[in-house]
Backbone as numpy.savetxt, mean C-alpha at the origin, in Angstrom:
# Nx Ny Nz CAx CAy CAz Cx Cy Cz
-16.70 -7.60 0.25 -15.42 -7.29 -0.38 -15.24 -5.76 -0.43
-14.20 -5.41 -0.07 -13.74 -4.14 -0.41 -13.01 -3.87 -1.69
-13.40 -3.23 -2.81 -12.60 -2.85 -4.11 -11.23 -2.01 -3.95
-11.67 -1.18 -3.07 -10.14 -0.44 -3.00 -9.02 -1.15 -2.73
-9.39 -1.58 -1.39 -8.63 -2.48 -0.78 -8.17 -3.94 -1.82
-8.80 -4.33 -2.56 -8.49 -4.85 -3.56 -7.73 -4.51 -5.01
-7.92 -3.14 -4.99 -6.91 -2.65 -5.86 -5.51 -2.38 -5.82
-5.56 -1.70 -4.05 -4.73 -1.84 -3.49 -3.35 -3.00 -3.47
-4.10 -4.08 -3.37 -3.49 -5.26 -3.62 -2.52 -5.82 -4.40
-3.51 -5.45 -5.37 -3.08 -5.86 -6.74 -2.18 -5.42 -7.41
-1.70 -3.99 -6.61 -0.40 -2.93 -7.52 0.48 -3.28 -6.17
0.34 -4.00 -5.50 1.74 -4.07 -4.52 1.88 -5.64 -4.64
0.73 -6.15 -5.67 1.73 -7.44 -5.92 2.48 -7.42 -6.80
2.22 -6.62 -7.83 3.19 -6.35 -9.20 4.55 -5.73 -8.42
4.59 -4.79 -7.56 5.80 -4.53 -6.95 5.66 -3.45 -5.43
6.47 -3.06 -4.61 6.09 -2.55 -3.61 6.55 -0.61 -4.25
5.38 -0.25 -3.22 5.38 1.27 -3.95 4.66 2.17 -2.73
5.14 3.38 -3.33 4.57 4.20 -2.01 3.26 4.78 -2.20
2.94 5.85 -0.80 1.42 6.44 -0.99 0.67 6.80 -2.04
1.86 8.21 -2.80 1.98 8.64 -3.69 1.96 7.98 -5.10
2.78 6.85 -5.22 2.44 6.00 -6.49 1.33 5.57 -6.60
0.63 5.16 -5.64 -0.09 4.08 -5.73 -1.28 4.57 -5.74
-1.63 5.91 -5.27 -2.60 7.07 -5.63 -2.68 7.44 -6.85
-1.53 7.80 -7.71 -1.09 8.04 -9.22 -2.08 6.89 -10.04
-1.71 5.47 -9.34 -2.08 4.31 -10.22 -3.94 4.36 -10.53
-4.24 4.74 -9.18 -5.73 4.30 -8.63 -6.66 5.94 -9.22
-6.33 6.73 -9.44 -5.90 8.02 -9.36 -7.24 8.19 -8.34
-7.10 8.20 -7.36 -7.07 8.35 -5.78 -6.66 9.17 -4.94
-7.56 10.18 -4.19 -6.53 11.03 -3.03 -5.60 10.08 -2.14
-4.61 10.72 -2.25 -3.76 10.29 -1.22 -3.80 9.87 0.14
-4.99 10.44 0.26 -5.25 10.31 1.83 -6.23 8.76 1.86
-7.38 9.10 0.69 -7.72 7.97 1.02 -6.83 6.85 0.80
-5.73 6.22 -0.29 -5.26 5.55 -0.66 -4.63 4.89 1.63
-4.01 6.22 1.44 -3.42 5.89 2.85 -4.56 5.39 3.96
-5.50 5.53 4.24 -6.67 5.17 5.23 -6.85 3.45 4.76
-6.56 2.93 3.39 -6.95 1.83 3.17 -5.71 1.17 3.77
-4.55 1.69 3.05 -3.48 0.97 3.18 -3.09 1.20 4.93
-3.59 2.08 5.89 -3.14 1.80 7.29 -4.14 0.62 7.64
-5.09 -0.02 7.44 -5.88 -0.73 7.76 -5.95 -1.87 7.36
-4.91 -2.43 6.34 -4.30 -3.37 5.43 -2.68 -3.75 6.23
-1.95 -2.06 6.64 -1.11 -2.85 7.67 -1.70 -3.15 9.02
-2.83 -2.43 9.73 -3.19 -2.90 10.95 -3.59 -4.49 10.67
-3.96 -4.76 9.83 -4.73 -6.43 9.65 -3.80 -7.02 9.65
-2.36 -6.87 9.10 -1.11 -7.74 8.81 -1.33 -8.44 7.01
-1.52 -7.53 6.68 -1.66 -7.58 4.88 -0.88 -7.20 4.33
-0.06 -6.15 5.04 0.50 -5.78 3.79 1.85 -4.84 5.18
2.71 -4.18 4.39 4.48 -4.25 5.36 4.89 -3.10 4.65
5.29 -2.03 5.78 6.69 -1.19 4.83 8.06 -1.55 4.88
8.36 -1.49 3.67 10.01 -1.84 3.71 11.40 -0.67 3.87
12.43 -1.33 5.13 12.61 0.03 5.12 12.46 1.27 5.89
13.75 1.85 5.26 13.00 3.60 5.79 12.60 4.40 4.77
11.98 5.30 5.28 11.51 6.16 4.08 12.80 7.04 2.86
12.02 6.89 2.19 12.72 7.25 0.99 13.47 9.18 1.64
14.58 9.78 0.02 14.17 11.55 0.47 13.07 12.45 0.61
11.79 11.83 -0.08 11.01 12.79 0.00 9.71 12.27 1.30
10.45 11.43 1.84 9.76 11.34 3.23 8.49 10.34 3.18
8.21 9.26 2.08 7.38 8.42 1.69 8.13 6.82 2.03
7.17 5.82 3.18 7.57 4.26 2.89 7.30 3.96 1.83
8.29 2.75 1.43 7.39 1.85 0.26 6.93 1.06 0.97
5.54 0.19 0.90 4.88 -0.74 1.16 4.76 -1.73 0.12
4.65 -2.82 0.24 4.43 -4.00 -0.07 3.44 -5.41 0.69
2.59 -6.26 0.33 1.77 -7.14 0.90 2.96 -8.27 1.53
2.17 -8.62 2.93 2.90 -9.25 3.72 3.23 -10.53 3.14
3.71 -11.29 3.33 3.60 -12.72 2.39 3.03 -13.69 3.70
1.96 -14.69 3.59 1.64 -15.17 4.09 1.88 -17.00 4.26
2.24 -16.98 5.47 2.94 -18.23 6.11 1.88 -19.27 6.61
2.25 -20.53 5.98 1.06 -21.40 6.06 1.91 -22.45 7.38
């Protein structure tokens, strides 16, 4: 199990949010937050919605999974 990646999770199921928030939440560099979360969208876990906001940030959110 990965924890980050599990924390990760867990604040984009409560709602979808960007790099920056979600670093705030974890209080997490940004960068790492982002290294988890590109590897969460490479797997098909998780989706940005959208274009980026003004200050140049996606929001992301977990993919919903189809049975």
């Amino acid at each position: 199990a990965y924890p980050m990646q599990d924390r990760i999770a867990a604040l984009l199921r409560q709602r979808p949010q960007t790099v920056p928030e979600l670093a705030g939440a974890l209080q997490a560099p940004s960068h790492e937050v982002f290294l988890w979360l590109a590897a969460m969208l490479r797997y098909g876990m998780a989706e940005a919605q959208g274009k980026a906001n003004p200050e140049g940030y996606f929001t992301y959110s977990l993919k919903e999974v189809r049975s």
